[in-house]
PDB file of C-alpha atoms in Angstrom:
ATOM      1  CA  MET A   1     -23.724  -9.479  34.457  1.00 56.00           C
ATOM      2  CA  ASN A   2     -23.282  -5.593  33.134  1.00 62.00           C
ATOM      3  CA  TYR A   3     -20.456  -3.723  32.524  1.00 68.00           C
ATOM      4  CA  LYS A   4     -19.423  -2.827  36.353  1.00 74.00           C
ATOM      5  CA  ASN A   5     -19.143  -6.176  37.521  1.00 75.00           C
ATOM      6  CA  ILE A   6     -16.681  -6.874  34.176  1.00 76.00           C
ATOM      7  CA  PHE A   7     -14.750  -3.947  35.692  1.00 78.00           C
ATOM      8  CA  LYS A   8     -14.017  -5.567  38.302  1.00 80.00           C
ATOM      9  CA  LEU A   9     -13.272  -9.025  37.912  1.00 77.00           C
ATOM     10  CA  VAL A  10     -10.638  -7.740  35.500  1.00 78.00           C
ATOM     11  CA  LEU A  11      -9.267  -5.606  38.306  1.00 83.00           C
ATOM     12  CA  LEU A  12      -8.894  -9.004  40.412  1.00 84.00           C
ATOM     13  CA  ASP A  13      -6.748  -9.804  37.703  1.00 84.00           C
ATOM     14  CA  LYS A  14      -4.252  -5.864  37.559  1.00 87.00           C
ATOM     15  CA  TYR A  15      -1.276  -6.751  38.304  1.00 90.00           C
ATOM     16  CA  LYS A  16      -1.164 -10.388  36.491  1.00 89.00           C
ATOM     17  CA  ILE A  17      -2.630  -8.100  33.213  1.00 91.00           C
ATOM     18  CA  LEU A  18       0.497  -6.172  34.124  1.00 93.00           C
ATOM     19  CA  ILE A  19       3.049  -8.241  33.996  1.00 93.00           C
ATOM     20  CA  LEU A  20       1.652 -10.297  30.287  1.00 93.00           C
ATOM     21  CA  PHE A  21       1.492  -6.570  29.699  1.00 93.00           C
ATOM     22  CA  VAL A  22       5.079  -6.373  29.951  1.00 95.00           C
ATOM     23  CA  ILE A  23       5.950  -9.457  28.861  1.00 95.00           C
ATOM     24  CA  PHE A  24       4.522  -8.775  25.794  1.00 94.00           C
ATOM     25  CA  ALA A  25       6.031  -5.649  25.129  1.00 94.00           C
ATOM     26  CA  SER A  26       9.572  -7.065  25.203  1.00 95.00           C
ATOM     27  CA  VAL A  27       8.391  -9.803  23.242  1.00 95.00           C
ATOM     28  CA  SER A  28       7.153  -7.742  20.224  1.00 94.00           C
ATOM     29  CA  VAL A  29      10.377  -5.328  21.119  1.00 95.00           C
ATOM     30  CA  PHE A  30      12.573  -8.257  20.735  1.00 95.00           C
ATOM     31  CA  TYR A  31      10.715  -9.661  17.586  1.00 93.00           C
ATOM     32  CA  ALA A  32      10.672  -6.347  15.747  1.00 92.00           C
ATOM     33  CA  LEU A  33      14.536  -5.901  16.140  1.00 92.00           C
ATOM     34  CA  SER A  34      14.948  -9.199  14.860  1.00 89.00           C
ATOM     35  CA  LEU A  35      13.190  -8.580  11.398  1.00 92.00           C
ATOM     36  CA  PRO A  36      16.081  -7.572   8.929  1.00 93.00           C
ATOM     37  CA  ASN A  37      15.401  -4.220   6.805  1.00 94.00           C
ATOM     38  CA  ILE A  38      13.648  -4.344   3.660  1.00 96.00           C
ATOM     39  CA  TYR A  39      14.665  -1.617   0.747  1.00 97.00           C
ATOM     40  CA  THR A  40      12.207  -0.986  -2.497  1.00 97.00           C
ATOM     41  CA  SER A  41      13.201   0.213  -5.370  1.00 97.00           C
ATOM     42  CA  ARG A  42      11.064   1.621  -8.187  1.00 96.00           C
ATOM     43  CA  ILE A  43      11.214   2.040 -11.984  1.00 97.00           C
ATOM     44  CA  VAL A  44       8.682   3.958 -13.919  1.00 97.00           C
ATOM     45  CA  VAL A  45       8.312   2.489 -17.979  1.00 96.00           C
ATOM     46  CA  SER A  46       6.596   2.996 -21.436  1.00 94.00           C
ATOM     47  CA  SER A  47       5.662   0.488 -23.582  1.00 91.00           C
ATOM     48  CA  THR A  48       7.104   1.688 -26.949  1.00 87.00           C
ATOM     49  CA  ILE A  49       5.453  -1.395 -29.378  1.00 79.00           C
ATOM     50  CA  ASN A  50       1.992   0.164 -30.427  1.00 64.00           C
ATOM     51  CA  GLU A  51      -1.428  -1.350 -30.117  1.00 44.00           C
ATOM     52  CA  GLY A  52      -3.034  -3.528 -32.403  1.00 39.00           C
ATOM     53  CA  GLY A  53      -2.229  -6.913 -32.772  1.00 42.00           C
ATOM     54  CA  LYS A  54      -2.108  -7.841 -37.036  1.00 42.00           C
ATOM     55  CA  LEU A  55      -1.066  -5.948 -39.816  1.00 43.00           C
ATOM     56  CA  SER A  56      -3.863  -3.066 -41.042  1.00 43.00           C
ATOM     57  CA  GLY A  57      -4.686  -0.954 -44.167  1.00 45.00           C
ATOM     58  CA  SER A  58      -2.671  -1.655 -47.174  1.00 48.00           C
ATOM     59  CA  LEU A  59      -0.395  -3.652 -45.613  1.00 50.00           C
ATOM     60  CA  GLY A  60      -3.088  -6.097 -44.848  1.00 50.00           C
ATOM     61  CA  GLY A  61      -4.508  -5.957 -47.928  1.00 52.00           C
ATOM     62  CA  LEU A  62      -1.087  -6.967 -49.599  1.00 54.00           C
ATOM     63  CA  ALA A  63      -0.814 -10.037 -47.387  1.00 56.00           C
ATOM     64  CA  SER A  64      -4.369 -11.130 -48.835  1.00 53.00           C
ATOM     65  CA  MET A  65      -3.266 -10.791 -52.383  1.00 52.00           C
ATOM     66  CA  ALA A  66      -0.197 -12.835 -51.732  1.00 53.00           C
ATOM     67  CA  GLY A  67      -2.151 -15.692 -50.731  1.00 54.00           C
ATOM     68  CA  ILE A  68      -0.339 -15.441 -47.026  1.00 58.00           C
ATOM     69  CA  SER A  69      -1.037 -14.546 -43.442  1.00 52.00           C
ATOM     70  CA  LEU A  70       1.460 -12.192 -41.376  1.00 54.00           C
ATOM     71  CA  GLY A  71       0.768 -11.209 -37.420  1.00 52.00           C
ATOM     72  CA  GLY A  72       1.984  -7.872 -37.056  1.00 51.00           C
ATOM     73  CA  GLY A  73       4.262  -7.498 -33.857  1.00 50.00           C
ATOM     74  CA  GLU A  74       2.442  -4.706 -32.182  1.00 62.00           C
ATOM     75  CA  MET A  75       0.896  -5.230 -28.655  1.00 74.00           C
ATOM     76  CA  SER A  76      -1.136  -3.662 -26.328  1.00 83.00           C
ATOM     77  CA  PRO A  77       0.491  -1.955 -22.812  1.00 87.00           C
ATOM     78  CA  GLU A  78      -0.899  -4.741 -21.264  1.00 90.00           C
ATOM     79  CA  VAL A  79       0.550  -7.577 -23.107  1.00 90.00           C
ATOM     80  CA  VAL A  80       3.603  -6.322 -22.451  1.00 92.00           C
ATOM     81  CA  LYS A  81       3.356  -6.173 -18.707  1.00 93.00           C
ATOM     82  CA  GLU A  82       2.142  -9.632 -18.982  1.00 93.00           C
ATOM     83  CA  SER A  83       4.705 -10.840 -20.414  1.00 93.00           C
ATOM     84  CA  LEU A  84       7.341  -9.077 -18.159  1.00 95.00           C
ATOM     85  CA  VAL A  85       5.548 -10.764 -15.279  1.00 95.00           C
ATOM     86  CA  SER A  86       5.507 -14.633 -17.559  1.00 95.00           C
ATOM     87  CA  ASN A  87       7.441 -17.011 -16.175  1.00 95.00           C
ATOM     88  CA  SER A  88       9.511 -18.182 -18.701  1.00 93.00           C
ATOM     89  CA  PHE A  89      10.672 -15.098 -18.576  1.00 96.00           C
ATOM     90  CA  LEU A  90      11.801 -14.534 -14.930  1.00 97.00           C
ATOM     91  CA  GLY A  91      12.511 -17.323 -14.827  1.00 96.00           C
ATOM     92  CA  ASN A  92      15.183 -17.361 -17.722  1.00 96.00           C
ATOM     93  CA  PHE A  93      16.260 -13.929 -16.014  1.00 97.00           C
ATOM     94  CA  VAL A  94      16.497 -15.408 -12.461  1.00 97.00           C
ATOM     95  CA  LYS A  95      18.868 -17.916 -13.673  1.00 96.00           C
ATOM     96  CA  GLU A  96      21.021 -16.473 -16.450  1.00 96.00           C
ATOM     97  CA  ASN A  97      21.929 -13.896 -13.367  1.00 97.00           C
ATOM     98  CA  ASN A  98      22.697 -16.454 -10.756  1.00 96.00           C
ATOM     99  CA  LEU A  99      19.707 -14.528  -8.959  1.00 97.00           C
ATOM    100  CA  GLY A 100      18.739 -18.095  -7.468  1.00 97.00           C
ATOM    101  CA  SER A 101      20.416 -18.329  -4.071  1.00 96.00           C
ATOM    102  CA  ILE A 102      19.877 -14.539  -3.174  1.00 97.00           C
ATOM    103  CA  LEU A 103      15.846 -15.124  -3.645  1.00 97.00           C
ATOM    104  CA  PHE A 104      15.536 -18.138  -1.715  1.00 97.00           C
ATOM    105  CA  ALA A 105      18.082 -18.282   0.983  1.00 96.00           C
ATOM    106  CA  ALA A 106      18.670 -14.715   1.755  1.00 96.00           C
ATOM    107  CA  GLU A 107      18.259 -13.938   5.273  1.00 95.00           C
ATOM    108  CA  SER A 108      19.624 -10.513   5.857  1.00 95.00           C
ATOM    109  CA  PHE A 109      22.192  -8.074   4.233  1.00 95.00           C
ATOM    110  CA  ASP A 110      25.545  -7.197   6.009  1.00 94.00           C
ATOM    111  CA  PRO A 111      26.156  -3.435   5.446  1.00 92.00           C
ATOM    112  CA  SER A 112      29.666  -3.456   6.535  1.00 93.00           C
ATOM    113  CA  THR A 113      30.533  -6.372   4.060  1.00 93.00           C
ATOM    114  CA  LYS A 114      28.275  -5.590   1.676  1.00 92.00           C
ATOM    115  CA  LYS A 115      27.428  -9.086   1.119  1.00 94.00           C
ATOM    116  CA  PHE A 116      24.563 -11.181   1.719  1.00 96.00           C
ATOM    117  CA  VAL A 117      24.232 -13.446   4.879  1.00 95.00           C
ATOM    118  CA  PHE A 118      22.277 -16.929   3.684  1.00 96.00           C
ATOM    119  CA  ASP A 119      20.560 -20.016   5.391  1.00 96.00           C
ATOM    120  CA  GLU A 120      23.231 -22.566   5.092  1.00 95.00           C
ATOM    121  CA  SER A 121      20.394 -25.647   4.989  1.00 95.00           C
ATOM    122  CA  ILE A 122      18.842 -23.546   1.536  1.00 96.00           C
ATOM    123  CA  TYR A 123      21.838 -22.954   0.266  1.00 97.00           C
ATOM    124  CA  ASP A 124      25.897 -23.530   1.475  1.00 95.00           C
ATOM    125  CA  SER A 125      27.196 -19.674   0.151  1.00 92.00           C
ATOM    126  CA  ASN A 126      31.021 -21.142   0.636  1.00 92.00           C
ATOM    127  CA  LEU A 127      30.739 -24.144  -1.363  1.00 93.00           C
ATOM    128  CA  GLY A 128      27.948 -22.455  -3.965  1.00 93.00           C
ATOM    129  CA  GLU A 129      25.970 -25.396  -3.303  1.00 95.00           C
ATOM    130  CA  TRP A 130      22.332 -26.158  -2.777  1.00 96.00           C
ATOM    131  CA  THR A 131      21.557 -27.523   0.568  1.00 95.00           C
ATOM    132  CA  ARG A 132      17.615 -27.167   0.996  1.00 95.00           C
ATOM    133  CA  GLU A 133      15.364 -30.423   1.575  1.00 94.00           C
ATOM    134  CA  VAL A 134      12.640 -31.051  -1.212  1.00 92.00           C
ATOM    135  CA  LYS A 135       9.712 -33.267  -2.367  1.00 92.00           C
ATOM    136  CA  TYR A 136       9.862 -35.148  -5.174  1.00 90.00           C
ATOM    137  CA  PRO A 137       8.762 -33.861  -8.501  1.00 88.00           C
ATOM    138  CA  GLN A 138      10.738 -30.332  -7.047  1.00 92.00           C
ATOM    139  CA  GLU A 139      14.838 -30.801  -7.189  1.00 94.00           C
ATOM    140  CA  VAL A 140      17.419 -29.787  -5.476  1.00 96.00           C
ATOM    141  CA  ILE A 141      18.632 -26.843  -7.762  1.00 96.00           C
ATOM    142  CA  PRO A 142      15.042 -24.572  -7.952  1.00 96.00           C
ATOM    143  CA  ALA A 143      13.252 -25.071 -11.691  1.00 96.00           C
ATOM    144  CA  ILE A 144      12.326 -22.062 -13.774  1.00 96.00           C
ATOM    145  CA  ASP A 145       8.575 -22.271 -12.197  1.00 95.00           C
ATOM    146  CA  GLU A 146      10.464 -22.315  -8.905  1.00 96.00           C
ATOM    147  CA  LEU A 147      12.452 -19.223  -9.774  1.00 97.00           C
ATOM    148  CA  ALA A 148       9.603 -17.089 -11.561  1.00 97.00           C
ATOM    149  CA  LYS A 149       7.489 -17.644  -8.309  1.00 97.00           C
ATOM    150  CA  LYS A 150       9.942 -16.850  -5.534  1.00 97.00           C
ATOM    151  CA  LEU A 151      10.623 -13.299  -7.666  1.00 97.00           C
ATOM    152  CA  LYS A 152       7.543 -12.632  -7.583  1.00 97.00           C
ATOM    153  CA  GLU A 153       6.859 -11.915  -3.890  1.00 96.00           C
ATOM    154  CA  SER A 154       9.235  -9.284  -4.071  1.00 96.00           C
ATOM    155  CA  LEU A 155       8.692  -8.054  -7.338  1.00 97.00           C
ATOM    156  CA  VAL A 156       5.091  -6.185  -8.233  1.00 96.00           C
ATOM    157  CA  VAL A 157       4.174  -4.494 -11.427  1.00 95.00           C
ATOM    158  CA  GLY A 158       1.272  -2.267 -12.123  1.00 94.00           C
ATOM    159  CA  TYR A 159      -0.360  -0.876 -15.265  1.00 93.00           C
ATOM    160  CA  ASP A 160      -2.245   2.592 -15.248  1.00 93.00           C
ATOM    161  CA  ARG A 161      -4.903   2.689 -18.301  1.00 91.00           C
ATOM    162  CA  LYS A 162      -5.024   6.407 -18.207  1.00 92.00           C
ATOM    163  CA  THR A 163      -0.833   7.140 -18.753  1.00 92.00           C
ATOM    164  CA  LYS A 164      -0.761   4.117 -19.983  1.00 90.00           C
ATOM    165  CA  LEU A 165       2.432   3.565 -18.026  1.00 94.00           C
ATOM    166  CA  ILE A 166       4.371   0.507 -16.146  1.00 95.00           C
ATOM    167  CA  THR A 167       5.588   0.498 -12.874  1.00 96.00           C
ATOM    168  CA  VAL A 168       7.754  -2.059 -11.280  1.00 97.00           C
ATOM    169  CA  THR A 169       9.164  -2.125  -7.573  1.00 97.00           C
ATOM    170  CA  LEU A 170      11.509  -4.195  -6.203  1.00 97.00           C
ATOM    171  CA  SER A 171      12.146  -5.387  -2.520  1.00 97.00           C
ATOM    172  CA  SER A 172      15.412  -6.900  -1.238  1.00 97.00           C
ATOM    173  CA  TYR A 173      17.260  -6.557   2.224  1.00 96.00           C
ATOM    174  CA  SER A 174      19.892  -4.492   0.126  1.00 96.00           C
ATOM    175  CA  PRO A 175      18.933  -1.608  -1.929  1.00 96.00           C
ATOM    176  CA  ASP A 176      21.623  -1.803  -4.106  1.00 96.00           C
ATOM    177  CA  PHE A 177      20.454  -5.067  -4.727  1.00 97.00           C
ATOM    178  CA  ALA A 178      17.156  -3.706  -5.615  1.00 97.00           C
ATOM    179  CA  LYS A 179      18.400  -0.945  -7.798  1.00 97.00           C
ATOM    180  CA  GLU A 180      20.152  -3.114  -9.523  1.00 97.00           C
ATOM    181  CA  THR A 181      17.927  -5.992 -10.835  1.00 97.00           C
ATOM    182  CA  LEU A 182      15.344  -3.386 -11.097  1.00 96.00           C
ATOM    183  CA  THR A 183      17.517  -2.013 -14.039  1.00 96.00           C
ATOM    184  CA  LEU A 184      18.995  -5.335 -15.344  1.00 97.00           C
ATOM    185  CA  LEU A 185      15.199  -6.616 -15.555  1.00 97.00           C
ATOM    186  CA  ILE A 186      14.619  -3.988 -17.759  1.00 97.00           C
ATOM    187  CA  SER A 187      17.463  -4.325 -20.275  1.00 96.00           C
ATOM    188  CA  ASP A 188      16.907  -7.949 -20.359  1.00 96.00           C
ATOM    189  CA  PHE A 189      13.476  -7.748 -21.053  1.00 96.00           C
ATOM    190  CA  ASN A 190      14.056  -5.693 -24.083  1.00 94.00           C
ATOM    191  CA  MET A 191      16.511  -8.045 -25.135  1.00 94.00           C
ATOM    192  CA  PHE A 192      13.932 -10.816 -24.561  1.00 94.00           C
ATOM    193  CA  MET A 193      11.580  -8.949 -26.536  1.00 91.00           C
ATOM    194  CA  LYS A 194      13.836  -7.704 -29.544  1.00 91.00           C
ATOM    195  CA  ASN A 195      15.449 -11.199 -29.435  1.00 91.00           C
ATOM    196  CA  LYS A 196      11.877 -12.400 -30.219  1.00 89.00           C
ATOM    197  CA  GLU A 197      11.260 -10.113 -32.893  1.00 87.00           C
ATOM    198  CA  LYS A 198      14.430 -10.439 -34.868  1.00 90.00           C
ATOM    199  CA  GLU A 199      13.128 -14.572 -34.899  1.00 90.00           C
ATOM    200  CA  GLU A 200      10.502 -13.472 -35.715  1.00 86.00           C
ATOM    201  CA  ALA A 201      10.912 -11.479 -38.908  1.00 86.00           C
ATOM    202  CA  GLU A 202      14.014 -13.649 -40.038  1.00 90.00           C
ATOM    203  CA  LEU A 203      11.796 -16.219 -40.444  1.00 89.00           C
ATOM    204  CA  THR A 204       9.352 -13.919 -42.086  1.00 86.00           C
ATOM    205  CA  ILE A 205      11.780 -12.665 -44.333  1.00 89.00           C
ATOM    206  CA  LYS A 206      13.100 -16.189 -45.370  1.00 90.00           C
ATOM    207  CA  TYR A 207       9.520 -17.167 -46.069  1.00 87.00           C
ATOM    208  CA  LEU A 208       8.706 -14.218 -48.317  1.00 87.00           C
ATOM    209  CA  LYS A 209      11.819 -14.193 -50.349  1.00 89.00           C
ATOM    210  CA  ASP A 210      10.923 -18.301 -50.503  1.00 89.00           C
ATOM    211  CA  LYS A 211       7.318 -17.435 -52.375  1.00 84.00           C
ATOM    212  CA  LEU A 212       8.787 -14.300 -54.841  1.00 85.00           C
ATOM    213  CA  ASN A 213      11.106 -16.730 -56.217  1.00 88.00           C
ATOM    214  CA  ARG A 214       8.575 -19.501 -57.018  1.00 85.00           C
ATOM    215  CA  GLU A 215       6.105 -16.436 -57.642  1.00 77.00           C
ATOM    216  CA  GLN A 216       5.108 -15.775 -61.421  1.00 79.00           C
ATOM    217  CA  VAL A 217       2.017 -13.202 -61.104  1.00 76.00           C
ATOM    218  CA  SER A 218       3.152  -9.970 -61.410  1.00 80.00           C
ATOM    219  CA  GLU A 219       1.213  -8.199 -58.865  1.00 79.00           C
ATOM    220  CA  ILE A 220       1.726 -11.197 -55.842  1.00 80.00           C
ATOM    221  CA  ARG A 221       5.019 -10.624 -57.067  1.00 82.00           C
ATOM    222  CA  LEU A 222       4.851  -6.594 -56.401  1.00 84.00           C
ATOM    223  CA  ALA A 223       2.724  -7.139 -53.162  1.00 81.00           C
ATOM    224  CA  LEU A 224       4.896  -9.628 -51.519  1.00 83.00           C
ATOM    225  CA  GLN A 225       8.390  -7.553 -52.132  1.00 85.00           C
ATOM    226  CA  GLN A 226       6.632  -4.609 -50.518  1.00 84.00           C
ATOM    227  CA  LEU A 227       5.586  -6.862 -47.608  1.00 85.00           C
ATOM    228  CA  LEU A 228       9.836  -8.315 -47.682  1.00 88.00           C
ATOM    229  CA  GLU A 229      10.925  -4.262 -47.747  1.00 87.00           C
ATOM    230  CA  GLU A 230       8.329  -4.026 -44.440  1.00 84.00           C
ATOM    231  CA  GLN A 231       9.837  -6.763 -42.868  1.00 85.00           C
ATOM    232  CA  LEU A 232      13.626  -5.887 -43.065  1.00 89.00           C
ATOM    233  CA  LYS A 233      12.602  -2.633 -41.497  1.00 86.00           C
ATOM    234  CA  LYS A 234      11.279  -4.241 -38.598  1.00 83.00           C
ATOM    235  CA  LEU A 235      14.536  -6.125 -38.681  1.00 87.00           C
ATOM    236  CA  ALA A 236      16.485  -3.271 -38.826  1.00 88.00           C
ATOM    237  CA  LEU A 237      14.285  -1.461 -36.041  1.00 83.00           C
ATOM    238  CA  ALA A 238      15.264  -4.343 -34.074  1.00 82.00           C
ATOM    239  CA  GLU A 239      18.514  -4.393 -33.996  1.00 84.00           C
ATOM    240  CA  THR A 240      19.440  -0.720 -33.427  1.00 84.00           C
ATOM    241  CA  LYS A 241      16.807   0.311 -31.760  1.00 85.00           C
ATOM    242  CA  THR A 242      17.686  -0.446 -27.275  1.00 85.00           C
ATOM    243  CA  GLU A 243      14.912   0.306 -25.725  1.00 89.00           C
ATOM    244  CA  TYR A 244      12.528  -1.949 -27.606  1.00 88.00           C
ATOM    245  CA  ALA A 245       9.498  -2.779 -25.461  1.00 91.00           C
ATOM    246  CA  LEU A 246      10.068  -0.497 -22.440  1.00 94.00           C
ATOM    247  CA  LYS A 247      11.131   3.090 -22.668  1.00 94.00           C
ATOM    248  CA  VAL A 248      12.474   4.269 -19.040  1.00 95.00           C
ATOM    249  CA  ILE A 249      10.746   7.298 -17.585  1.00 95.00           C
ATOM    250  CA  ASP A 250      11.623   7.028 -14.695  1.00 95.00           C
ATOM    251  CA  ASN A 251      14.721   4.995 -13.256  1.00 94.00           C
ATOM    252  CA  PRO A 252      15.259   3.203 -10.047  1.00 94.00           C
ATOM    253  CA  LEU A 253      16.832   4.829  -7.382  1.00 93.00           C
ATOM    254  CA  ARG A 254      18.787   3.925  -4.657  1.00 93.00           C
ATOM    255  CA  ALA A 255      16.718   3.721  -0.894  1.00 93.00           C
ATOM    256  CA  SER A 256      17.442   5.709   1.709  1.00 90.00           C
ATOM    257  CA  GLN A 257      14.832   4.423   3.228  1.00 92.00           C
ATOM    258  CA  LYS A 258      13.747   1.147   4.934  1.00 92.00           C
ATOM    259  CA  SER A 259      10.317   0.157   2.924  1.00 91.00           C
ATOM    260  CA  SER A 260       9.014  -2.303   6.074  1.00 89.00           C
ATOM    261  CA  PRO A 261       9.515  -3.479   8.500  1.00 90.00           C
ATOM    262  CA  ARG A 262       7.078  -0.595  10.838  1.00 91.00           C
ATOM    263  CA  ARG A 263       8.851  -1.938  14.157  1.00 91.00           C
ATOM    264  CA  SER A 264       6.417   1.079  16.207  1.00 93.00           C
ATOM    265  CA  ILE A 265       3.390  -0.865  14.573  1.00 95.00           C
ATOM    266  CA  ILE A 266       4.568  -4.704  14.873  1.00 94.00           C
ATOM    267  CA  CYS A 267       5.230  -3.619  18.696  1.00 95.00           C
ATOM    268  CA  LEU A 268       1.968  -1.651  19.175  1.00 96.00           C
ATOM    269  CA  ALA A 269      -0.172  -4.733  17.387  1.00 96.00           C
ATOM    270  CA  ILE A 270       1.505  -7.860  19.499  1.00 95.00           C
ATOM    271  CA  THR A 271       1.800  -5.711  23.228  1.00 95.00           C
ATOM    272  CA  LEU A 272      -2.395  -5.172  22.395  1.00 95.00           C
ATOM    273  CA  PHE A 273      -3.461  -8.295  21.246  1.00 96.00           C
ATOM    274  CA  GLY A 274      -1.621 -10.552  23.288  1.00 94.00           C
ATOM    275  CA  THR A 275      -2.394  -8.695  26.237  1.00 94.00           C
ATOM    276  CA  ALA A 276      -6.091  -8.210  24.878  1.00 94.00           C
ATOM    277  CA  PHE A 277      -6.543 -11.920  24.625  1.00 94.00           C
ATOM    278  CA  CYS A 278      -5.274 -12.795  27.791  1.00 93.00           C
ATOM    279  CA  THR A 279      -7.379 -10.815  29.547  1.00 92.00           C
ATOM    280  CA  LEU A 280     -10.175 -12.243  28.119  1.00 92.00           C
ATOM    281  CA  LEU A 281      -9.157 -15.690  29.345  1.00 91.00           C
ATOM    282  CA  LEU A 282      -8.613 -14.794  32.450  1.00 89.00           C
ATOM    283  CA  LEU A 283     -12.065 -13.139  32.437  1.00 87.00           C
ATOM    284  CA  THR A 284     -13.558 -16.415  31.213  1.00 87.00           C
ATOM    285  CA  PHE A 285     -11.999 -18.148  33.971  1.00 86.00           C
ATOM    286  CA  ARG A 286     -13.047 -15.726  36.534  1.00 82.00           C
ATOM    287  CA  ILE A 287     -16.719 -15.590  35.567  1.00 82.00           C
ATOM    288  CA  ALA A 288     -16.616 -19.587  34.673  1.00 80.00           C
ATOM    289  CA  ARG A 289     -15.789 -20.226  38.737  1.00 79.00           C
ATOM    290  CA  LEU A 290     -18.497 -17.722  39.929  1.00 75.00           C
ATOM    291  CA  GLU A 291     -21.080 -19.657  37.395  1.00 71.00           C
ATOM    292  CA  ARG A 292     -20.085 -22.960  39.265  1.00 64.00           C
TER     293      ARG A 292
END
């Protein structure tokens, strides 16, 4: 069968195809309009923790002389980025800031009331209680790993090896929520890393002081005193530096335009693919009848 015959067969169902085209076009418009707007906010940061993983130079020699092994507080930007997207940090971030209900149950955002619209089958916003149905081993209240996984669905973290800059974007039904959450995320991460370094420095200082009190060799005592001084500097830095791990290069802005959905493309895709598929089915039925 040549193309001319196929075209003639298609023309036989031209009214059906036209009706299907109108139906798919109407459905696509209705579907596209039912989708809520999503807004994306973006922040650019750089790591303030220098690359390197261990004490180097004279400090490394001093540590070896004292017979101890001290890990440095330095890490590459890639490691800082992975720490930012770790389940332990993101999960606790969502939990501590009570963002779980918005991430799991928000269906849209009402600009007039400045409030999210929730799926009541997941979260009862009036009672402030979780109502979702789960299967073992999940619990009604989402666990840390679930919270982290859900946040990652709208969070994108990228790293540029050339500029060594980390770009973080967050999408939400609310432009204000996206902007404020991004700001809070970086602030909490800096506090998280600061507290972690302070804890490690305090433990190291305690260890060095105990070892110094028991050491009799003057050369080793001198090495321990210098190592102790460096740890005290590290502790002081952690206590005074606000942007401890990440320095903000470009602050997040409130999105003035939606990032998705692209309704025109959705309508075009549904209409064309739907009509083409049904046309192919009609043509198949026509050919099957002719071959009988």
